[in-house]
Every structure is written in C-alpha cells, then in structure tokens.
PDB file of C-alpha atoms in Angstrom:
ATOM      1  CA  UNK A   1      14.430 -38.872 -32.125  1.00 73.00           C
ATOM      2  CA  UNK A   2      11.010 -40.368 -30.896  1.00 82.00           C
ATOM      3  CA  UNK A   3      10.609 -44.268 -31.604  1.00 91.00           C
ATOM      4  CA  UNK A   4       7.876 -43.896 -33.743  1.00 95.00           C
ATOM      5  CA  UNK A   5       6.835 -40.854 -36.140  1.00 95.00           C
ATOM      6  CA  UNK A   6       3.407 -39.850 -37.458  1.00 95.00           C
ATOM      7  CA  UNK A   7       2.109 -36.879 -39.280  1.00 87.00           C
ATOM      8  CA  UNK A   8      -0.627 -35.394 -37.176  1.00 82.00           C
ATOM      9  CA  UNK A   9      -1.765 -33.863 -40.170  1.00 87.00           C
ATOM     10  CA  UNK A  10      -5.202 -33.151 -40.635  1.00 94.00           C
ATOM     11  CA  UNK A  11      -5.893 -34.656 -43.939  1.00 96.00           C
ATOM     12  CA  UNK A  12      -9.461 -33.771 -45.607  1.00 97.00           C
ATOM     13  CA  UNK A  13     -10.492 -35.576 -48.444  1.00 97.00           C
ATOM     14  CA  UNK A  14     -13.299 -35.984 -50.810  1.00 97.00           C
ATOM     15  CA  UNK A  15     -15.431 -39.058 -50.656  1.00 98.00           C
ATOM     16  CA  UNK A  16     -14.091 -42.054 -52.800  1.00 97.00           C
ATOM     17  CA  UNK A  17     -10.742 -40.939 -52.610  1.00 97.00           C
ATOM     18  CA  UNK A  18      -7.930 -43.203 -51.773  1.00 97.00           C
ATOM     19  CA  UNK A  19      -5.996 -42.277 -48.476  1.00 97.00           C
ATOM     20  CA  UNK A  20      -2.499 -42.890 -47.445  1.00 97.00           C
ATOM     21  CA  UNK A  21      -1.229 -42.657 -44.083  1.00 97.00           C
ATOM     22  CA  UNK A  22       1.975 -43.328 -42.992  1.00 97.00           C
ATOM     23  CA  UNK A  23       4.423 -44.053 -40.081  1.00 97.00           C
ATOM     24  CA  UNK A  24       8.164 -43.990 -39.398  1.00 97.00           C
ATOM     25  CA  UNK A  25      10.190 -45.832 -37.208  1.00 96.00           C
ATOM     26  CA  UNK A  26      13.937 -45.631 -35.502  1.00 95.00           C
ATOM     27  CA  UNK A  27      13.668 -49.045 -33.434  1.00 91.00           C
ATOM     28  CA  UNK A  28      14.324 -52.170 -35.388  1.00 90.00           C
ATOM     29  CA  UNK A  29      13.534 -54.578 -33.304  1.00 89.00           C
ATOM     30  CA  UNK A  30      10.280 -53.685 -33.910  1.00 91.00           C
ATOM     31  CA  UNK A  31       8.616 -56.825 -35.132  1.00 89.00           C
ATOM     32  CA  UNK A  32       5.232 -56.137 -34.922  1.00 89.00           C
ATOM     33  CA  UNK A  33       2.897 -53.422 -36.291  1.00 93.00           C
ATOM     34  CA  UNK A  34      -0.720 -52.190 -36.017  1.00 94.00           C
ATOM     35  CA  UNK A  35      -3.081 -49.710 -37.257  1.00 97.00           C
ATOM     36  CA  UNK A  36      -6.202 -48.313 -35.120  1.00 97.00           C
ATOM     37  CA  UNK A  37      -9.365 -45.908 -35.491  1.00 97.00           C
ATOM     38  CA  UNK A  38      -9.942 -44.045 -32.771  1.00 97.00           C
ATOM     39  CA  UNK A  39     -13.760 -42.027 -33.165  1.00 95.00           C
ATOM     40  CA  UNK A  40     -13.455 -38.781 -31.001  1.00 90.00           C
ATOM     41  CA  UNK A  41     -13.693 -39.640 -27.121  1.00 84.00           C
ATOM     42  CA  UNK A  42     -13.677 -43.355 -27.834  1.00 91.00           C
ATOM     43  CA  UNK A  43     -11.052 -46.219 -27.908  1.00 94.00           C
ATOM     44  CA  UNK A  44      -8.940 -46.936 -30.521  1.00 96.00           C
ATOM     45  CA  UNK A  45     -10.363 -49.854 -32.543  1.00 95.00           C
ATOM     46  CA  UNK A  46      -7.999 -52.621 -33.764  1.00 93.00           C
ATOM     47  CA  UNK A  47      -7.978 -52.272 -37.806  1.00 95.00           C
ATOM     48  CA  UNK A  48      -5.245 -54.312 -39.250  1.00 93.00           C
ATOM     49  CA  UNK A  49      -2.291 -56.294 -37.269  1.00 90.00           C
ATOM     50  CA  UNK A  50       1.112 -57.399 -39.367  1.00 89.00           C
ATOM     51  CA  UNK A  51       4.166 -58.593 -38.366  1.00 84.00           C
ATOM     52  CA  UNK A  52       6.541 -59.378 -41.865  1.00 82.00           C
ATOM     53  CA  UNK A  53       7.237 -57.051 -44.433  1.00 86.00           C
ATOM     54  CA  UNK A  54       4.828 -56.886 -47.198  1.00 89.00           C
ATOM     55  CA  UNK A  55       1.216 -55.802 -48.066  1.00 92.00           C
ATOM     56  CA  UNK A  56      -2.347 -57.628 -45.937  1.00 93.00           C
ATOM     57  CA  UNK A  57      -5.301 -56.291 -47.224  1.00 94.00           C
ATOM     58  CA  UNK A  58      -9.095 -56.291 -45.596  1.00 94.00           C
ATOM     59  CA  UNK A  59     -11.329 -54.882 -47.387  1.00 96.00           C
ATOM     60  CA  UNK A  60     -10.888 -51.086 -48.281  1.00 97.00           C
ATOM     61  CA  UNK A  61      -8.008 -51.810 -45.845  1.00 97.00           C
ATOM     62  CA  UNK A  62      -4.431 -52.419 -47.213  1.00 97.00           C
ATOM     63  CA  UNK A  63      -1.678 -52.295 -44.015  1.00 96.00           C
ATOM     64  CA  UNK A  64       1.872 -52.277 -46.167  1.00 96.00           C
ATOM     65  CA  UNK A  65       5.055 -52.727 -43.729  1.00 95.00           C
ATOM     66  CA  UNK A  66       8.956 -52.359 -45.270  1.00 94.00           C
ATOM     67  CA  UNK A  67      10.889 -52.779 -42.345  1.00 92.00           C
ATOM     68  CA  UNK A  68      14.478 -52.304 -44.554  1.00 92.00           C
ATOM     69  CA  UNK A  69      13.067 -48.671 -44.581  1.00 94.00           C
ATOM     70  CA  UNK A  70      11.172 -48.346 -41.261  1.00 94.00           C
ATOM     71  CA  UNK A  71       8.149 -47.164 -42.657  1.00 94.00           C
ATOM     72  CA  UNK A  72       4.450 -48.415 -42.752  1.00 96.00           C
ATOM     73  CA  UNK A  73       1.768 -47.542 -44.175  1.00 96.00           C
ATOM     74  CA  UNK A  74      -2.178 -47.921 -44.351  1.00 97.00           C
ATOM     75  CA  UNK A  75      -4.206 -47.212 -47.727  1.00 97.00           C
ATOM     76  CA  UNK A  76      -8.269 -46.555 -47.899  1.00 97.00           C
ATOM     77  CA  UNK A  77      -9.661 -47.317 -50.929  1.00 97.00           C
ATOM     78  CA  UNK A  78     -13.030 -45.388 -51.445  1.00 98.00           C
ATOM     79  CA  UNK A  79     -12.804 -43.443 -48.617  1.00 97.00           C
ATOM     80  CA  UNK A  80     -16.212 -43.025 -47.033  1.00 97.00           C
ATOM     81  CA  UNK A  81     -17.438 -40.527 -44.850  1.00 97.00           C
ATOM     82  CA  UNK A  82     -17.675 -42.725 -41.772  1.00 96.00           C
ATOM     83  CA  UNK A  83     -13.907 -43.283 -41.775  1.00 97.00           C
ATOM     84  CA  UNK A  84     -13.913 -40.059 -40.864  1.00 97.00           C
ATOM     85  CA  UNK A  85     -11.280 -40.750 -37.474  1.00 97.00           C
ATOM     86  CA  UNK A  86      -8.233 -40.246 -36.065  1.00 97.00           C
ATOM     87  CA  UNK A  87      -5.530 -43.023 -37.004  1.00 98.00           C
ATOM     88  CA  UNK A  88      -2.985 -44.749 -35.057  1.00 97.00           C
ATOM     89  CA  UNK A  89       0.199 -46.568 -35.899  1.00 97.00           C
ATOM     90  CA  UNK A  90       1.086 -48.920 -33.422  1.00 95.00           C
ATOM     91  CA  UNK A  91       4.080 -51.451 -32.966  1.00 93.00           C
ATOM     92  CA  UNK A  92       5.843 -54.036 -30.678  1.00 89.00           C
ATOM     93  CA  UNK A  93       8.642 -55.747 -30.153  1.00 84.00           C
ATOM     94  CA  UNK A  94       8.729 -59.717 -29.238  1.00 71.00           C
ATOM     95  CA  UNK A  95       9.617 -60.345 -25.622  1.00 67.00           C
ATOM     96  CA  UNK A  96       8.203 -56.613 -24.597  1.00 68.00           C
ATOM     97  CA  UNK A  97       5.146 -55.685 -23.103  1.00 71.00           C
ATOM     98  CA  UNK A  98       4.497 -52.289 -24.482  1.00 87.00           C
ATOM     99  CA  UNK A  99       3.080 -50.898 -27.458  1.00 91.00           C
ATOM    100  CA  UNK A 100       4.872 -47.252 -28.681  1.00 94.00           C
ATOM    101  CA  UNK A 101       1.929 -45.152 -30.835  1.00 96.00           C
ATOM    102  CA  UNK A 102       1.896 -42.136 -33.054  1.00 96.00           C
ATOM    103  CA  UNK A 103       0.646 -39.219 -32.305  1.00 95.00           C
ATOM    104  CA  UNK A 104      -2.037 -39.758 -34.733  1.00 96.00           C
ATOM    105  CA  UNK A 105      -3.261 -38.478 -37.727  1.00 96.00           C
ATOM    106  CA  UNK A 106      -7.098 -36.998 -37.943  1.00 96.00           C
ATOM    107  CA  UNK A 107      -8.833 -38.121 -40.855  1.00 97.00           C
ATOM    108  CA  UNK A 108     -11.607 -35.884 -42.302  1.00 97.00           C
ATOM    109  CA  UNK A 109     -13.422 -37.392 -45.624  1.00 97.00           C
ATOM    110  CA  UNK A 110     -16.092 -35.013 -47.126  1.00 97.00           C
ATOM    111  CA  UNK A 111     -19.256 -35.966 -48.572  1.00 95.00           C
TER     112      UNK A 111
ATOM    113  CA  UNK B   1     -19.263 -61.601 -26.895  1.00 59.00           C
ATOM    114  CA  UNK B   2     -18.339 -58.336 -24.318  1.00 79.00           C
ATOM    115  CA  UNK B   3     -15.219 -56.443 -25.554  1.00 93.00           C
ATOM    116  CA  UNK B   4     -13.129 -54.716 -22.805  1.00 96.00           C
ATOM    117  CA  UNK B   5     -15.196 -52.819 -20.065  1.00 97.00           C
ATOM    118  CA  UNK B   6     -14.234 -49.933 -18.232  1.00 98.00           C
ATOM    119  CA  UNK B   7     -15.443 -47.932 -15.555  1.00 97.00           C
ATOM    120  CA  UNK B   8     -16.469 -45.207 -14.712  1.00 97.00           C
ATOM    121  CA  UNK B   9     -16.304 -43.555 -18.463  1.00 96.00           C
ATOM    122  CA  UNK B  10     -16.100 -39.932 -16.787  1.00 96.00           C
ATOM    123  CA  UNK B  11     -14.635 -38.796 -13.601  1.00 96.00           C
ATOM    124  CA  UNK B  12     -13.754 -35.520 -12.185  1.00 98.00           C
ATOM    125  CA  UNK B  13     -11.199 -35.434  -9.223  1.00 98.00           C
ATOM    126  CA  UNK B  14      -9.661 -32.289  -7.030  1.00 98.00           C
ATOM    127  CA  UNK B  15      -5.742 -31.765  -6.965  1.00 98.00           C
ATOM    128  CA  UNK B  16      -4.185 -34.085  -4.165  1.00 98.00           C
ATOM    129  CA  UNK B  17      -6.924 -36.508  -4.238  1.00 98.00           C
ATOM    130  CA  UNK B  18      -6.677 -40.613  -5.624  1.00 98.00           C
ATOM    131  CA  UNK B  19      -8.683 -42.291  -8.225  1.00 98.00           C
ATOM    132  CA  UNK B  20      -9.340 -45.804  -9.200  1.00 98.00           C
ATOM    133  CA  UNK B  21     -10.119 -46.675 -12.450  1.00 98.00           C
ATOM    134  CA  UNK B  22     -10.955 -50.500 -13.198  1.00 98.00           C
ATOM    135  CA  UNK B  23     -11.237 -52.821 -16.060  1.00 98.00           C
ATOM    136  CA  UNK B  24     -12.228 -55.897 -17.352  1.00 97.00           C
ATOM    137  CA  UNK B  25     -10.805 -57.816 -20.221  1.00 96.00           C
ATOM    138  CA  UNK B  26     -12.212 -59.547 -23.142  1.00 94.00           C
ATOM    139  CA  UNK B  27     -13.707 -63.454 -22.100  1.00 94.00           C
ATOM    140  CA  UNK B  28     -10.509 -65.472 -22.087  1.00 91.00           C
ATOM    141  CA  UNK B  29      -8.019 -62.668 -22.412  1.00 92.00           C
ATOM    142  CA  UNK B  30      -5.188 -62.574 -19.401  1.00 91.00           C
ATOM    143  CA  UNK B  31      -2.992 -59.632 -20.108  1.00 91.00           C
ATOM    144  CA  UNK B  32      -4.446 -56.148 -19.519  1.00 94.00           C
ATOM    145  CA  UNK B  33      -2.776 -53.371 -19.837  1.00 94.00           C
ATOM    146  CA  UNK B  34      -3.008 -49.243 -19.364  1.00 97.00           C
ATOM    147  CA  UNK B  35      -2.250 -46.318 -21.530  1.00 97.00           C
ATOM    148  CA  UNK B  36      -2.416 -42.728 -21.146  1.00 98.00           C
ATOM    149  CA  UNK B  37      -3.598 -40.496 -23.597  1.00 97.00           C
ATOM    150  CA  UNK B  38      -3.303 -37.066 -23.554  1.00 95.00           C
ATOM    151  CA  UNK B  39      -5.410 -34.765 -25.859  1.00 91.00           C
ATOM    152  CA  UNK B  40      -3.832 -34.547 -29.125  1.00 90.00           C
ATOM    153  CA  UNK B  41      -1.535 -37.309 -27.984  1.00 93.00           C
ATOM    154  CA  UNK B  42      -1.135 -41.298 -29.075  1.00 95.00           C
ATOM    155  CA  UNK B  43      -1.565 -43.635 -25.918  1.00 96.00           C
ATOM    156  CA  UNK B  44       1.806 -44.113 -23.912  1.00 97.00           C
ATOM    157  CA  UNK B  45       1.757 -47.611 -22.030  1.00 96.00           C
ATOM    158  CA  UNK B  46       1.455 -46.848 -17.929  1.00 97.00           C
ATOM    159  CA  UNK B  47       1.924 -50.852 -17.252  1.00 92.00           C
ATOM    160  CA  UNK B  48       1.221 -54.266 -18.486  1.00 92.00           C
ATOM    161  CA  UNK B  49      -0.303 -57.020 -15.826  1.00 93.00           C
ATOM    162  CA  UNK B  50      -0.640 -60.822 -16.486  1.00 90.00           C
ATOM    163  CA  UNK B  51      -1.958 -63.601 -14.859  1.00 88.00           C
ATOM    164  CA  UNK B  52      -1.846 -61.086 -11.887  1.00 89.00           C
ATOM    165  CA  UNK B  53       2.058 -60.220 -12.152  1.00 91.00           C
ATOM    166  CA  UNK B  54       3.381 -57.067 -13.081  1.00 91.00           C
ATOM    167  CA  UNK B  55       5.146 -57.495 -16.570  1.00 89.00           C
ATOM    168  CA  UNK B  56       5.849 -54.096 -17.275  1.00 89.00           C
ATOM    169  CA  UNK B  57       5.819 -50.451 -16.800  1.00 93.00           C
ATOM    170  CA  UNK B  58       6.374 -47.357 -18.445  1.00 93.00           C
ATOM    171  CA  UNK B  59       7.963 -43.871 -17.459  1.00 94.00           C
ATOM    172  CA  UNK B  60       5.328 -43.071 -14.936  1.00 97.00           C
ATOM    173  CA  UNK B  61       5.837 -42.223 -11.281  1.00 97.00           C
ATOM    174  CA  UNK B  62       5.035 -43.892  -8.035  1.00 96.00           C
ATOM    175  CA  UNK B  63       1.641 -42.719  -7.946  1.00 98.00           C
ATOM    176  CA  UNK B  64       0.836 -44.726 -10.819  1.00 98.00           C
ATOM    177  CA  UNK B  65       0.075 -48.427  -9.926  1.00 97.00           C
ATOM    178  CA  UNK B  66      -1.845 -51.169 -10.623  1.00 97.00           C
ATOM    179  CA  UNK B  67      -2.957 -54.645 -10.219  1.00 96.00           C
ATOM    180  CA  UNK B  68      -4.569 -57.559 -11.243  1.00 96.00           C
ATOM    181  CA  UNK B  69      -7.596 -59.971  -9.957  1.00 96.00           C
ATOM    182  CA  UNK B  70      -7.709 -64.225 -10.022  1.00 95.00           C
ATOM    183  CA  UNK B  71     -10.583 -63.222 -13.004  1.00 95.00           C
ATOM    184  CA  UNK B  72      -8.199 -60.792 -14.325  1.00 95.00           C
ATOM    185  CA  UNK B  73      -9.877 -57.796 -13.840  1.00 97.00           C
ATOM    186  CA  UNK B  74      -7.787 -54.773 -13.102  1.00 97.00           C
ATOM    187  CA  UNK B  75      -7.474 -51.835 -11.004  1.00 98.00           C
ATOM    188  CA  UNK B  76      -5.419 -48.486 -12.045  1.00 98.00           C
ATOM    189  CA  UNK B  77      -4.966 -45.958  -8.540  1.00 98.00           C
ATOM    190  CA  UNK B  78      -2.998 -42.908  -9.094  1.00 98.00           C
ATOM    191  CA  UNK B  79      -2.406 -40.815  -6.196  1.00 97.00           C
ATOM    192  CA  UNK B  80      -1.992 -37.281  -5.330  1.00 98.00           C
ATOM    193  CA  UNK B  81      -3.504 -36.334  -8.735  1.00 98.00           C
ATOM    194  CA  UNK B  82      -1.776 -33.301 -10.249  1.00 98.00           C
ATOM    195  CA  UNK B  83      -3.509 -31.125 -13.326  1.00 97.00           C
ATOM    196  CA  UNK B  84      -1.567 -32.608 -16.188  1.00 97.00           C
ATOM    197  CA  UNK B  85      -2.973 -36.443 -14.773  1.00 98.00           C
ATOM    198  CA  UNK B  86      -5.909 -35.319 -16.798  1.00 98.00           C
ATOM    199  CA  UNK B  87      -6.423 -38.138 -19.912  1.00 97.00           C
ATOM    200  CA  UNK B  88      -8.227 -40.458 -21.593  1.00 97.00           C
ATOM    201  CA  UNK B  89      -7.291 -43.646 -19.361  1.00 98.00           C
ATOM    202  CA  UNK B  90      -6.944 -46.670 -21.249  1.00 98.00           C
ATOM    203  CA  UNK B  91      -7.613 -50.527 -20.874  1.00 97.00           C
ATOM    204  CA  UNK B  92      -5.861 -53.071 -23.743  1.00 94.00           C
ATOM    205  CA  UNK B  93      -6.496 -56.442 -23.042  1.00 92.00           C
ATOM    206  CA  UNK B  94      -4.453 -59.732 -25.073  1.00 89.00           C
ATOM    207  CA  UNK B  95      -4.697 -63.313 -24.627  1.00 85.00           C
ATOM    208  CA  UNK B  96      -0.747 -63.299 -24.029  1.00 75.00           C
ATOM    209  CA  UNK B  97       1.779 -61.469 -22.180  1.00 66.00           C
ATOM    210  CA  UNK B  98       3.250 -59.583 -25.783  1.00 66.00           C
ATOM    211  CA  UNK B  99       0.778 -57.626 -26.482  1.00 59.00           C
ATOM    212  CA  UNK B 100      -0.154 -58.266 -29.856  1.00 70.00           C
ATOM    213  CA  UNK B 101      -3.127 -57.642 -31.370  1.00 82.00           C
ATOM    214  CA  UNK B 102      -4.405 -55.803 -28.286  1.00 88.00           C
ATOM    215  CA  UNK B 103      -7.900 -54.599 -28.165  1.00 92.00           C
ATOM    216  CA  UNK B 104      -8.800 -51.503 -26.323  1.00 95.00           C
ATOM    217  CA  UNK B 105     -11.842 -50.139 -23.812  1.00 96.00           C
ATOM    218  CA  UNK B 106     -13.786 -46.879 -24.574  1.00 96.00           C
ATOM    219  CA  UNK B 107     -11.245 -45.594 -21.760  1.00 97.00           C
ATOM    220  CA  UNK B 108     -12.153 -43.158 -18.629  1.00 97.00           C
ATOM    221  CA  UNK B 109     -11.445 -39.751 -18.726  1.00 97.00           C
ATOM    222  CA  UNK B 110     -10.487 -38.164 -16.226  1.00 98.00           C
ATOM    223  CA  UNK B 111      -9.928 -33.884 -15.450  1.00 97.00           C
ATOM    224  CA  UNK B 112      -8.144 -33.055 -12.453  1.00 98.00           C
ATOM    225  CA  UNK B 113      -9.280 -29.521 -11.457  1.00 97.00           C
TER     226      UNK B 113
END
C-alpha cells in the first residue's frame, strides 16, 4: 500500500462549480499536510499548509484534514477557468525531512 | 522578493554522461531540497541539505548526490545518466530543516537520449 493515495482522475468541470479533491493516507505519523498547483511544465505552487485536524480556508480555498480517518481534502468554490491545474497532496512528518506526494489529480474547469 | 531559482530550465544529456543541476533558495531560507518527478508522477524527495549537511535522502542510487554552498545554494550531479533519469528536477527550499511549508522552483527538465 503506497503512503499516500490520490485519484489521478481527470476531473472536468463547468465554471462556478465547486470541486473536491481528495487524498488518503496509511502513515499516521503524518502530522503535516499540504496542497499544491502545479501549471503544466512548471513547479508546484504552495496553496494551503495545515497541520491539526479541521477545516482552514483562503479564499475559494478550503484545505479540510481528519486525521482519525486519514483523509484530506481541498474544496474550490467557484471554480474558475484559470484553476485549470494539476493538484498535489502533500504531507510530512515532524523530525523527517521528506515530503511523500500524490500522484496528482489534473483539474480541467470549462468555460 | 526572488522565489527559488533554478538552472538551466532545459537540458538534454546522452546515456553515460553527468549533469549538474543547481539551485538557489528563497532570501533567508537554509534547507533546500530535490525531488524527482516523472511525467504523470507526484515529486519523490532525492535528498534534503541544510546549513550545508546532508539531512536526508531518498531511495535513489549512488549517482544521485548533492550538496550545499556557505550561501546555501545547491548543486544536484547525477552520473552515468540512464533513459528513465529523464524528469522534471526539482528545487524546495524551507527556512528549517522539516520541511514544512516548502516552496518549489520551476524545476529543470531533463531527457536523457
């Protein structure tokens, strides 16, 4: 079982709609989790960075973490068609250097 | 403010033949670290330098290595390139040594031919 699981979808929706992506996890000492952007042949782009259980928001951005289940999750409200991307779960553990990723899941919103 | 720099952004190397790839972090950032990432892939961490030590590194062979300059800048050489070395190369960089909220370069990419 990999450490972290992520639909690689792709997921096309219309513009305005609200998008949910989500990730699993099997490692529990996982304490930290991230969500990134990553535009086609660039870097990923730091979007939202939690590390307790519970809901941030920023913006159109809401990064949701329930680490009883292992699962996170990041909701776009109003989907435009510049979020158009590919998007990343990311997460650490304290005391380690590395960050383990998803596979990612492409993002298409239509005009 | 710069964010992380890389260079070169696209390089094309024969089988058997080395690379260096370099980096510079964000203004007052001391860890840097490099990912791998595959087409169709998430990044997978290569290794983790700060304040020029070696903090950690991933499932990646001897060729892979790395270090880290007094303005902590960093170098990634990989030797005897093989085919499947072709990737987006990335650069994180963090003001600590954990990694969080790590902010990436626009990465090199590399093809092996």
């Amino acid at each position: 079982q990999k450490e972290v699981e992520q639909d690689p979808g792709p997921l096309s929706v219309p513009e305005g709609a609200i998008v949910s992506l989500n990730c699993t996890y099997s490692n529990s000492a996982f304490q930290y989790f991230m969500w990134y952007r990553q535009y086609s042949r660039k870097g990923p782009e730091l979007l939202m960075y939690t590390y307790s259980s519970g809901n941030k928001e920023d913006g159109r951005f809401t990064a949701q973490v329930d680490k009883s289940s292992k699962y996170i999750s990041l909701f776009i409200r109003d989907s435009q068609p510049s979020d158009s991307a590919t998007y990343l779960c990311a997460m650490g553990q304290g005391g380690s250097e590395k960050l383990v990723f998803g596979k990612g899941m492409k993002l298409t919103v239509n005009p | 403010d710069a964010g992380v720099t890389q260079s070169p952004t696209h390089l094309i190397k024969t089988r058997g033949q080395q690379v260096t790839l370099r980096c510079s972090p964000i203004s007052g950032h001391k860890s840097v670290s490099w990912y791998q990432q595959v087409l169709g892939q998430g990044p997978q961490f290569i290794f983790q330098y700060y304040e020029k030590e070696e903090r950690g590194r991933g499932n990646f062979p001897d060729r892979f290595s790395a270090r880290q300059f007094p303005n902590y800048s960093s170098e990634l050489n990989v030797n005897a390139l093989l085919l499947g070395d072709s990737a987006l190369y990335l650069c994180a960089s963090s003001l600590g040594h954990l990694n969080t909220e790590a902010f990436f370069g626009q990465g090199t990419r590399l093809t092996v031919v």
